[in-house]
Short mmCIF file of C-alpha atoms and ligand atoms in Angstrom, two decimals:
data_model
loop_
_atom_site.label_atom_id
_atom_site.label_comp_id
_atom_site.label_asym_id
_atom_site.label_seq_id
_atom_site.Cartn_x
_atom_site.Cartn_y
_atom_site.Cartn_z
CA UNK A 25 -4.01 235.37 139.36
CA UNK A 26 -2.28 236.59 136.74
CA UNK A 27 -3.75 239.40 134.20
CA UNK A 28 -4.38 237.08 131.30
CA UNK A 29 -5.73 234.47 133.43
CA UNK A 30 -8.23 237.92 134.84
CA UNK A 31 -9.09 238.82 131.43
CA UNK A 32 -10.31 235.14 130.13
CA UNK A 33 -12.63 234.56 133.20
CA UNK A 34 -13.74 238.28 132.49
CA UNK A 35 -14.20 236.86 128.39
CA UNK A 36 -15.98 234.38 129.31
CA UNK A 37 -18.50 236.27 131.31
CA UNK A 38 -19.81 238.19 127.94
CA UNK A 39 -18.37 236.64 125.20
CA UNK A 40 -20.02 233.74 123.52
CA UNK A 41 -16.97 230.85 124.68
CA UNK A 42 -14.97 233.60 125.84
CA UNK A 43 -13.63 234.64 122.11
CA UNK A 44 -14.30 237.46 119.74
CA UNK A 45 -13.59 234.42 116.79
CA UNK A 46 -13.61 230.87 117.47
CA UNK A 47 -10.02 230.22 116.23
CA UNK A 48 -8.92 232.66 118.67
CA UNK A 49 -8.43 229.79 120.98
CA UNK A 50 -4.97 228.51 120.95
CA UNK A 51 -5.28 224.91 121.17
CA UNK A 52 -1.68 224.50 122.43
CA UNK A 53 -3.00 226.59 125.49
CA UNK A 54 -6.59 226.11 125.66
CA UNK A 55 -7.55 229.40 125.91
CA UNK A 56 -6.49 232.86 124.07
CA UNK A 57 -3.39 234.88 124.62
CA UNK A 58 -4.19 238.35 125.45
CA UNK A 59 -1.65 241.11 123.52
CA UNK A 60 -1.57 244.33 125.45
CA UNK A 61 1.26 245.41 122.47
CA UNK A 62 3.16 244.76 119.10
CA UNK A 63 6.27 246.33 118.12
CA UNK A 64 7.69 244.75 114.59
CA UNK A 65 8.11 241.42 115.28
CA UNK A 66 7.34 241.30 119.04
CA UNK A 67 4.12 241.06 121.24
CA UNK A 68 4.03 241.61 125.16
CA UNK A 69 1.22 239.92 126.84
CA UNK A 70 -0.79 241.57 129.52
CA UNK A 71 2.03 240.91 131.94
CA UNK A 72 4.66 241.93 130.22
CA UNK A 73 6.40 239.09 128.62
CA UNK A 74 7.79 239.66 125.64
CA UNK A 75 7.26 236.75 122.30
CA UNK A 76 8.59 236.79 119.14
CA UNK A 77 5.36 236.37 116.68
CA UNK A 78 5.22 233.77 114.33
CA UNK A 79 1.44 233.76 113.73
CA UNK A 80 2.24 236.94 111.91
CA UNK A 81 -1.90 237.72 112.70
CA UNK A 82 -2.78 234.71 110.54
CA UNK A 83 -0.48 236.11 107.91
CA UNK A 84 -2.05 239.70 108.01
CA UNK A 85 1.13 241.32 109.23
CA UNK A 86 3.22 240.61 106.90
CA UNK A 87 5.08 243.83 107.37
CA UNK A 88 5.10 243.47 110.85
CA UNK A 89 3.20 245.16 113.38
CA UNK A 90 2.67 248.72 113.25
CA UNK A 91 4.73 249.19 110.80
CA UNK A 92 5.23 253.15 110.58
CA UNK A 93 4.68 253.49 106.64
CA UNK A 94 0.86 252.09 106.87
CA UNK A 95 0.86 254.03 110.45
CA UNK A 96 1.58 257.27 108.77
CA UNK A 97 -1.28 256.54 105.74
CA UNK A 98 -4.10 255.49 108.20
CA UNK A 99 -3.49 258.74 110.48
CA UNK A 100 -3.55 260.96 107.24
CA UNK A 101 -7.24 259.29 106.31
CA UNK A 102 -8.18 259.97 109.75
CA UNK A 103 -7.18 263.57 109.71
CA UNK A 104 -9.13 263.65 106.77
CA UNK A 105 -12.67 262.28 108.10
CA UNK A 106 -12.74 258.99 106.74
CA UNK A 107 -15.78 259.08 105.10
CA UNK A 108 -16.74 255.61 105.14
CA UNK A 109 -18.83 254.26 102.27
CA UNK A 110 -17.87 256.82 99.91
CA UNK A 111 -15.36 256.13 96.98
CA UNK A 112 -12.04 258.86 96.95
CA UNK A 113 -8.42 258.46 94.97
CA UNK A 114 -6.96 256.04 97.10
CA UNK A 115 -9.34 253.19 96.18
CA UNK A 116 -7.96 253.35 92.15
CA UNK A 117 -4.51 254.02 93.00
CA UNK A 118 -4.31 250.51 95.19
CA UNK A 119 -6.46 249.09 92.31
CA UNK A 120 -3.30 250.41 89.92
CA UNK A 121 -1.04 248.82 92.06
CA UNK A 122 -2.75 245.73 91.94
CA UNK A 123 -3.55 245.28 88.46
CA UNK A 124 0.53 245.87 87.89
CA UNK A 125 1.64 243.27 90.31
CA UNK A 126 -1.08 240.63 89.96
CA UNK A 127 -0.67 238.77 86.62
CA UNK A 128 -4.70 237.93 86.57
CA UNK A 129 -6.01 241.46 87.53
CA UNK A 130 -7.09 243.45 84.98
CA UNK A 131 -9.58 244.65 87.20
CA UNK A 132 -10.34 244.82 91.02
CA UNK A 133 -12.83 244.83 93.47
CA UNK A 134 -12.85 245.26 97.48
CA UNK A 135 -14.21 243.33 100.14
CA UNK A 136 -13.22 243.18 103.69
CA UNK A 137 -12.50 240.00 104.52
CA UNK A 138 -11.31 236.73 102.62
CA UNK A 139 -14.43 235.09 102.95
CA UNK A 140 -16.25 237.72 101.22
CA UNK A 141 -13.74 237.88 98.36
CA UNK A 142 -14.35 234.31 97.75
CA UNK A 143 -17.97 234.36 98.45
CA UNK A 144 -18.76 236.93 95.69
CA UNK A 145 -15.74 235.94 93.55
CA UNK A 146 -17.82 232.51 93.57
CA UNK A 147 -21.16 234.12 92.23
CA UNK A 148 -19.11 236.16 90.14
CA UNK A 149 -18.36 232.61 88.46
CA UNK A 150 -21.75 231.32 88.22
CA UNK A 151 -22.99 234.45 87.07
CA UNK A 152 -20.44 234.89 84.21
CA UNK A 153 -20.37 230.84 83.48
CA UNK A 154 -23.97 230.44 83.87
CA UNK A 155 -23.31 227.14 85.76
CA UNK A 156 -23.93 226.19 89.50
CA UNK A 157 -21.03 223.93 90.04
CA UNK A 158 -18.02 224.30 91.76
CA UNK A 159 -14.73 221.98 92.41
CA UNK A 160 -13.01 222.05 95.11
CA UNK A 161 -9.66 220.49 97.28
CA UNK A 162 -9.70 218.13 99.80
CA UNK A 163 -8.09 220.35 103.10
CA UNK A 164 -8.14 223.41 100.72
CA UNK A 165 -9.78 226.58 102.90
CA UNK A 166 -11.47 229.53 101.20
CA UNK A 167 -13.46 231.00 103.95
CA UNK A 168 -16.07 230.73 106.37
CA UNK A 169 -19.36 230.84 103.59
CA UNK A 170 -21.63 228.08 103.29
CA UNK A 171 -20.53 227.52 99.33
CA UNK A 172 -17.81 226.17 99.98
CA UNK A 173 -16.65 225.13 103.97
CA UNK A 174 -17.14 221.63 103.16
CA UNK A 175 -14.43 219.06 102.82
CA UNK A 176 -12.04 220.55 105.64
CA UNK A 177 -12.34 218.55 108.90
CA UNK A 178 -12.27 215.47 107.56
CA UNK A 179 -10.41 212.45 109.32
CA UNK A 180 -8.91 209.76 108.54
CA UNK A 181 -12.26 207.72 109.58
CA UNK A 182 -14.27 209.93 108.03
CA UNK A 183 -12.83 211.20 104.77
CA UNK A 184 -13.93 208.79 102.41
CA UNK A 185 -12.04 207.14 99.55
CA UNK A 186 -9.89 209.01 97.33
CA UNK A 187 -11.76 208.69 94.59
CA UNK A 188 -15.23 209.99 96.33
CA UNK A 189 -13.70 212.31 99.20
CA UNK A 190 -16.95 212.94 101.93
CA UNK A 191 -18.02 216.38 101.17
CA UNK A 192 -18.14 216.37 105.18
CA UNK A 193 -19.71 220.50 105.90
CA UNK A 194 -16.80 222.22 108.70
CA UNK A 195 -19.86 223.18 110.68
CA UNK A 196 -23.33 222.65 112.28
CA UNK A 197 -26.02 225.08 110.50
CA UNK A 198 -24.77 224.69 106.69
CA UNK A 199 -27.28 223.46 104.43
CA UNK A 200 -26.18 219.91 103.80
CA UNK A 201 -27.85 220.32 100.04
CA UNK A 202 -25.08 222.54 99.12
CA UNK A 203 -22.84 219.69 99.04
CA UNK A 204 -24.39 218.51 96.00
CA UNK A 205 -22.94 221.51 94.22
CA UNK A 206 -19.40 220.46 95.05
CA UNK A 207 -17.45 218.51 93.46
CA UNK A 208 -14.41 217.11 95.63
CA UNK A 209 -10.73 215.88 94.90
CA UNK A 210 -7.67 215.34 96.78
CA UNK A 211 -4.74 218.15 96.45
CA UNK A 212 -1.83 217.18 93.56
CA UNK A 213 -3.56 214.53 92.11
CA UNK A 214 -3.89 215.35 88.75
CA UNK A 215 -5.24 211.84 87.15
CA UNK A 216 -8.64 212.14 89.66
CA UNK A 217 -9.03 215.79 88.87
CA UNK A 218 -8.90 214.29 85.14
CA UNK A 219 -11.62 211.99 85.94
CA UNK A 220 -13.38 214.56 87.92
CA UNK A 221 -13.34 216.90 84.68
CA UNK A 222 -14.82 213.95 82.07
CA UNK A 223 -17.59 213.59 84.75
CA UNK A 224 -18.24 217.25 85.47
CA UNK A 225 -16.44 219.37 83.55
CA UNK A 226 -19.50 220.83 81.45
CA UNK A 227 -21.35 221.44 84.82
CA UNK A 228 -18.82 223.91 86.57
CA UNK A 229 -18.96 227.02 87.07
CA UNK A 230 -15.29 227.01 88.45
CA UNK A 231 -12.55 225.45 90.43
CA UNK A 232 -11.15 226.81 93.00
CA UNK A 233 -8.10 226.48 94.77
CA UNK A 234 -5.01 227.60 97.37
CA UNK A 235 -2.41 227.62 94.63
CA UNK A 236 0.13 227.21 97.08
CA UNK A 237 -1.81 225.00 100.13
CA UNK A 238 -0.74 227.03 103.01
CA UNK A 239 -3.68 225.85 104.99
CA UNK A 240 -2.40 222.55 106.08
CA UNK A 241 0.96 223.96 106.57
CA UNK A 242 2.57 224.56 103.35
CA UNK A 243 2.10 221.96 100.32
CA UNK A 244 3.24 222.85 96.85
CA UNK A 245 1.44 221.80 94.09
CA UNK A 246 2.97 219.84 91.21
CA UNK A 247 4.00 220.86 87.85
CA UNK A 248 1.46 218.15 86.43
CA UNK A 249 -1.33 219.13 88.81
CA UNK A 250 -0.94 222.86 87.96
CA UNK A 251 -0.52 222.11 84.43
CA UNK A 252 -3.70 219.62 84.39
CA UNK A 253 -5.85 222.31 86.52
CA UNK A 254 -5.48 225.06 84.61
CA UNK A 255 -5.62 222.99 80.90
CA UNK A 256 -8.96 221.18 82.25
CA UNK A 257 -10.39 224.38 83.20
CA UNK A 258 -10.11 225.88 79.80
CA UNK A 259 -11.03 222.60 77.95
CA UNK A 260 -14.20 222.46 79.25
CA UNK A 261 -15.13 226.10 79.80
CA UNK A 262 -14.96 226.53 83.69
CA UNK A 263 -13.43 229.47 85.32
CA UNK A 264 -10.12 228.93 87.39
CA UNK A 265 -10.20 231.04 90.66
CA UNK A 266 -7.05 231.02 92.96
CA UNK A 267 -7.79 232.03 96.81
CA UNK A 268 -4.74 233.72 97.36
CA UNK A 269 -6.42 235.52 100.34
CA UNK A 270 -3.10 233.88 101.95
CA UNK A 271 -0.10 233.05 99.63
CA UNK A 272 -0.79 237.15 97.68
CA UNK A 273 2.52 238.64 98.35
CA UNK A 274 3.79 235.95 100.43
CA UNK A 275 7.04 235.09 98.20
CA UNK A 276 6.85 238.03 95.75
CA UNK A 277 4.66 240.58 94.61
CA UNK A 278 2.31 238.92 91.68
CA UNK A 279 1.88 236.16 94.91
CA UNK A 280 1.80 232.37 94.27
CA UNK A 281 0.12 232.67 90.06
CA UNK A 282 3.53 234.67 89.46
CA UNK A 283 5.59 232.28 91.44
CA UNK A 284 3.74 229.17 90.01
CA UNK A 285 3.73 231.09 86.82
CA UNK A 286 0.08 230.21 86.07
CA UNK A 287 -2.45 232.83 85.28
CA UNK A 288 -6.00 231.90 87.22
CA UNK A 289 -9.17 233.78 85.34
CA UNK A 290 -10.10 235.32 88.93
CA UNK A 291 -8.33 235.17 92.01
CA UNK A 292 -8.62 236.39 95.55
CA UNK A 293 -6.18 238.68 98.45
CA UNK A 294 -6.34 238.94 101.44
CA UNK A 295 -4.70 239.22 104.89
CA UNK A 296 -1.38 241.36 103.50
CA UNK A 297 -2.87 243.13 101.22
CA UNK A 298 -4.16 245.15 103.96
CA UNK A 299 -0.90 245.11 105.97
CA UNK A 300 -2.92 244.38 109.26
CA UNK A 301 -5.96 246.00 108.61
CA UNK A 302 -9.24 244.55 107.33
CA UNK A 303 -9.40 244.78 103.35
CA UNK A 304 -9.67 241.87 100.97
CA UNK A 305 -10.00 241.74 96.99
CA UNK A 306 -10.94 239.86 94.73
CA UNK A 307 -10.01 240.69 90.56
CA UNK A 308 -9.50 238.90 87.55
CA UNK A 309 -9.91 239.13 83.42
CA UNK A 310 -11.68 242.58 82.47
CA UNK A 311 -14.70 240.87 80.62
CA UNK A 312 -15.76 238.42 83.74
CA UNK A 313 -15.34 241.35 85.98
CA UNK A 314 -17.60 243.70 83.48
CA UNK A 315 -20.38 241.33 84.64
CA UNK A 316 -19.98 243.07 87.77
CA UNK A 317 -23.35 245.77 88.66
CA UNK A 318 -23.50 248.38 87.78
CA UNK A 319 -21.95 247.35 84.59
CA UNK A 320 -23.28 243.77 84.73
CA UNK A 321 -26.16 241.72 86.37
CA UNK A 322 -23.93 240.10 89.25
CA UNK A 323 -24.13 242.10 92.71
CA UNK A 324 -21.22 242.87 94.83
CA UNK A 325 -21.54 245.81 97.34
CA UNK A 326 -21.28 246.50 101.20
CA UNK A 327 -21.13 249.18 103.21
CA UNK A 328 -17.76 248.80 104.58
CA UNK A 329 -16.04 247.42 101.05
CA UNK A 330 -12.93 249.60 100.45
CA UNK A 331 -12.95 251.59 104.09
CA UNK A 332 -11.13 254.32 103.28
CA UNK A 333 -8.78 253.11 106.38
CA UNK A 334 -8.20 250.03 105.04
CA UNK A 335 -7.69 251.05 101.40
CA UNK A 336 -5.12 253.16 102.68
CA UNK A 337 -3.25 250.73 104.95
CA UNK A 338 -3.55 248.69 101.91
CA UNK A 339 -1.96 251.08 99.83
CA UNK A 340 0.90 251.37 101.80
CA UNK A 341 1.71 248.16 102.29
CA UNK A 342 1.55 246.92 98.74
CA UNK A 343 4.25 250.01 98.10
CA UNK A 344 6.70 248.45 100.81
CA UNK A 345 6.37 245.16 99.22
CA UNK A 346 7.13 246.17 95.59
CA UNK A 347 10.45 247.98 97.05
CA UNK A 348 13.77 246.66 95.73
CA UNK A 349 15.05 243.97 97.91
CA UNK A 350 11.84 243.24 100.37
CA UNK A 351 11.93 239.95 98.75
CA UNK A 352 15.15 239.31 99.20
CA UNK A 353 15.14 239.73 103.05
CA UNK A 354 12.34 237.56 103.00
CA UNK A 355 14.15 234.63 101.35
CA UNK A 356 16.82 235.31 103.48
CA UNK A 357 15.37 235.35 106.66
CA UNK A 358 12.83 232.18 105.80
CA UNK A 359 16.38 230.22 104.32
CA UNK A 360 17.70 230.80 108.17
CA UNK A 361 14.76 230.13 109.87
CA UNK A 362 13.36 226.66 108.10
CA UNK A 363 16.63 225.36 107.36
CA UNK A 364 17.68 226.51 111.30
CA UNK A 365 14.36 225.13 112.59
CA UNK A 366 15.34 221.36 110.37
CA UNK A 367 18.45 221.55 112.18
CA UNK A 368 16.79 222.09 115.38
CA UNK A 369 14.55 218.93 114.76
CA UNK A 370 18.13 216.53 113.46
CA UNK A 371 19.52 217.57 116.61
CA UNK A 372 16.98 216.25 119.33
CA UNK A 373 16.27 213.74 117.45
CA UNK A 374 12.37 214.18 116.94
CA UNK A 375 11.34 213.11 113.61
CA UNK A 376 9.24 215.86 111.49
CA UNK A 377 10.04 217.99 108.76
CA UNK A 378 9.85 221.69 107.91
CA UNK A 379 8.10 222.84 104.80
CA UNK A 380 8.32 226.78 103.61
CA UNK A 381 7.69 229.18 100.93
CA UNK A 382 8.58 232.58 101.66
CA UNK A 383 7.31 234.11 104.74
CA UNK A 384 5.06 231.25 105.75
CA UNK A 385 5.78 227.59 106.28
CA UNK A 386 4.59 224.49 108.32
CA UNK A 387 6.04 222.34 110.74
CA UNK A 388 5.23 218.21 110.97
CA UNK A 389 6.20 216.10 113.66
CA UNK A 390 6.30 212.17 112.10
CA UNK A 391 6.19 212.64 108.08
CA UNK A 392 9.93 212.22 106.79
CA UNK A 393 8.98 212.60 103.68
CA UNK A 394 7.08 215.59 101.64
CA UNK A 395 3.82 216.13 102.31
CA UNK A 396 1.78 216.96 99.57
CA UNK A 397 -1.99 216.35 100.09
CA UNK A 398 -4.45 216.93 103.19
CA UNK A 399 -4.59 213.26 103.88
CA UNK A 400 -0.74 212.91 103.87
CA UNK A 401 -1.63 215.55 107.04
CA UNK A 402 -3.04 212.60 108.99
CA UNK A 403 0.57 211.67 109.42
CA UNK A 404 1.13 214.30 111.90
CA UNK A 405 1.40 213.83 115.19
CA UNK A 406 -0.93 216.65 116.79
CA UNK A 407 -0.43 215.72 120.02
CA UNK A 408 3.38 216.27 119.73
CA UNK A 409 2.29 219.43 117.69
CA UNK A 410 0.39 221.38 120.90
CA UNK A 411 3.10 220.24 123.58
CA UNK A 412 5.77 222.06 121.09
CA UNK A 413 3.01 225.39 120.83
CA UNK A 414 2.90 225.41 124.51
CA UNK A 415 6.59 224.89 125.29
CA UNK A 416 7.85 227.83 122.68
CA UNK A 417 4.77 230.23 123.97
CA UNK A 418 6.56 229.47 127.62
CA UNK A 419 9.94 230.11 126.10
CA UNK A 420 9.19 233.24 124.22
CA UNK A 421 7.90 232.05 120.61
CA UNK A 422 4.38 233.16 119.83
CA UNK A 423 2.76 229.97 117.90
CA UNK A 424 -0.69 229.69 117.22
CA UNK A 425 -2.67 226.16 116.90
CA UNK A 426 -6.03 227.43 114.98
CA UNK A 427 -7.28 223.73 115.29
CA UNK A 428 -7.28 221.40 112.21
CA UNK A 429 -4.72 219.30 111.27
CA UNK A 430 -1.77 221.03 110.08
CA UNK A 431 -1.87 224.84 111.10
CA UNK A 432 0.53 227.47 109.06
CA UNK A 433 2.72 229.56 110.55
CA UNK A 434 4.88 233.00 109.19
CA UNK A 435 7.11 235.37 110.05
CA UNK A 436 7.26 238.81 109.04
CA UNK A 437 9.66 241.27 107.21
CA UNK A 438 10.53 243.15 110.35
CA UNK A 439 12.11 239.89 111.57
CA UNK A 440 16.54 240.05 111.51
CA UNK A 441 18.49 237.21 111.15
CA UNK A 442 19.28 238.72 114.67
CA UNK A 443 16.15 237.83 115.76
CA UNK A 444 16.05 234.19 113.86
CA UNK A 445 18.95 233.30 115.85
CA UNK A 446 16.70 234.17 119.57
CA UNK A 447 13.79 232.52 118.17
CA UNK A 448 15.86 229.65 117.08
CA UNK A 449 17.50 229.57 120.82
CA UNK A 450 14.27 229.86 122.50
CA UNK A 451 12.51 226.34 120.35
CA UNK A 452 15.64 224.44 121.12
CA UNK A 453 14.71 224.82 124.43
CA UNK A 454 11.45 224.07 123.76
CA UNK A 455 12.16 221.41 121.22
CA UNK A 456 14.20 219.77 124.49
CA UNK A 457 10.88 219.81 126.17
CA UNK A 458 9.07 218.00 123.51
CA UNK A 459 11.88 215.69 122.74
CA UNK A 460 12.00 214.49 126.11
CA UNK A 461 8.16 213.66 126.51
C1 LIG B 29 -6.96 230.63 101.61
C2 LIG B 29 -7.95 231.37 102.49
N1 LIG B 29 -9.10 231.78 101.95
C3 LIG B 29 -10.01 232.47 102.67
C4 LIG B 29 -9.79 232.76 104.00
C5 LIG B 29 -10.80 233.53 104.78
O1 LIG B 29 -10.30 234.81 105.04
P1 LIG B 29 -10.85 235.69 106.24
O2 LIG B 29 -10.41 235.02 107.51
O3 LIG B 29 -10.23 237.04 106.04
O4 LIG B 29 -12.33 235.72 106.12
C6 LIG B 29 -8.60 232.34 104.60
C7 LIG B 29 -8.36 232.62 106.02
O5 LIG B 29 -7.54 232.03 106.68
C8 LIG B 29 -7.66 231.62 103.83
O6 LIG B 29 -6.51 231.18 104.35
#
């Protein structure tokens, strides 16, 4: 038996399904993998084999893995106690930093994970608004909160028309009630979030959104829908939040509002911003955020919020990215890799279609043509999608199918077009696999 096969049946012994997380499961495999190290852009299993990682940590590694610069900061906290739940210099300096980069932050707050940040950036909305509404996107993912984890697992037997998407909750246990706060419409369709807004648009607190959907692979929005989503908001007095907790820093510093070049009211970070380590903000105009206690009425706390660990990972890794040219490798090595990955798919002759943005991108096996909304997702052949995750883990590639039906993928600025052209040798061996099925 090998040591990863050991280590599950161990897992499963004491851990509820034999995972730490549910989406720790690799649905190409079945099971987890189990990393015994990381080096940059490389993980070694338990037995030794050696992967080249684009999961990137769900996009949390966006320097790559321990990358000596947040190294270095986390072992100076250490030597210096730590002292959890207590505030110290680092926490405004990576506030600084953020409030440069970030064109909507005037002012921050920590949290340590994305759900959180969108969980209290959410009653931050209500609270400031002084509405209970909320809109959301079809597909779109902001976290793992009962607010708003409806709308996500949808099918296409089950997702209603496009006019009335099923506000379908993504688990057992959510009050089904909370549905009736929600207001639902597809991704990039800006004349039903127009009729949406004449309906609703005095009732919402806010509308919230992945500016740039990474979560069902990577969708860009339109210039209309951007255009119509941020004019509606204003019109009728709702707040627009953008859950960046995965596109911040993912094509450039001020993240997908400075690439998209629109300016939310509040928005969310997470997963780089803590370059691997668990730290998550969410920030926006100075006079919503003043409604924040102890200033304001609205309550935001937690005992581990802004771990000194964290803050300083954090801190480091939003310095790397604002250095000259980190961009520039990125766009360079994600030009390579999607265009090199397109090739890959012309040359076997599967039909699918790469779609990236900077360090993270998705891959669909059947659609031709963009996709641009969840249900356009439908289109993709899953099946084909788990043989390919299992044939590049067995050829060296580190995928990883969270479930759902588009999963994102990334790479991470430790990757050399050195090491594009292994990974790209490795899934042409695996694409053979696939292609031949
Ligand atoms: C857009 C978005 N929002 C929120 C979350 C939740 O973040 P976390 O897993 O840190 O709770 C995620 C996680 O994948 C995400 O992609």
């Amino acid at each position: 038996m090998s040591k990863t096969a050991a280590q599950y049946d161990l897992a499963q012994r004491y851990l509820a399904g034999g995972v730490a997380a549910s989406t720790r499961v690799n649905r190409g495999l079945g099971r987890p993998m189990y990393f015994d190290r990381a080096d940059g852009c490389r993980l070694w299993d338990l037995d030794g084999r050696e992967y080249i990682d684009l999961c990137t940590s769900h996009g949390a590694t966006l320097l790559g893995h321990g990358d000596p610069r947040v190294r270095e900061a986390v072992e100076q906290v250490l030597a210096r106690g730590a002292a959890c739940s207590y505030e110290n210099e680092l926490h405004a300096e990576l506030a600084r930093e953020l409030c440069e980069v970030v064109p909507c932050c005037e002012r921050v707050r920590f949290t340590g994970s994305g759900t959180e940040a969108t969980m209290h950036c959410l009653r931050l909305a209500r609270a400031y608004t002084g509405r209970t509404k909320l809109l959301k996107f079809e597909g779109n993912f902001h976290g793992y909160h009962d607010q708003v984890m409806f709308a996500l697992a949808a099918t296409v037997e089950t997702c209603g028309s496009e006019e009335n998407p099923a506000p379908l909750p993504a688990s057992s246990g959510m009050l089904p009630e909370l549905a009736e706060q929600l207001v639902v419409v597809p991704y990039n369709r800006p004349d039903l979030l127009e009729q949406a807004f004449a309906r609703h648009g005095h009732e919402l607190a806010a509308a919230i959104c992945e500016p740039v959907y990474y979560n069902a692979g990577c969708l860009l929005p339109t210039v209309e829908f951007m255009g119509a989503l941020r004019r509606l908001t204003r019109e009728y007095g709702a707040l627009l939040v953008f859950d960046e907790v995965l596109s911040a820093f993912r094509m450039g510093p001020g993240g997908a509002q400075e690439y998209l070049r629109v300016t939310p009211d509040l928005c969310t970070l997470g997963k780089a911003v803590g370059g691997g380590f668990p730290l998550s903000v969410f920030g926006g105009r100075r006079d919503i955020m003043a409604r924040l206690m102890p200033e304001g009425d609205c309550q935001h706390s937690g005992t581990y919020n802004g771990h000194p660990v964290a803050v300083a990972a954090g801190l480091a890794a939003v310095r790397a990215y604002r250095q000259p040219g980190f961009y520039d490798h990125i766009q360079t090595i994600a030009h390579r890799l999607y265009t090199g990955l397109g090739a890959l798919l012309a040359t076997h002759r599967v039909r699918g279609r790469v779609q990236g943005l900077g360090a993270r991108f998705g891959i669909y096996f059947g659609p031709q043509s963009e996709v641009r909304s969840y249900r356009d997702t439908f289109l993709h052949d899953r099946a084909r999608m788990l043989r390919f995750v299992a044939a590049a883990i067995d050829e060296g590639v580190y995928f990883h199918d969270y479930g759902g039906a588009a999963c994102h993928h990334g790479f991470c600025a430790a990757m050399t077009a050195g090491d594009v052209g292994l990974v790209l040798a490795r899934l042409d061996r695996a694409l053979a696999k696939v292609a031949a099925d």
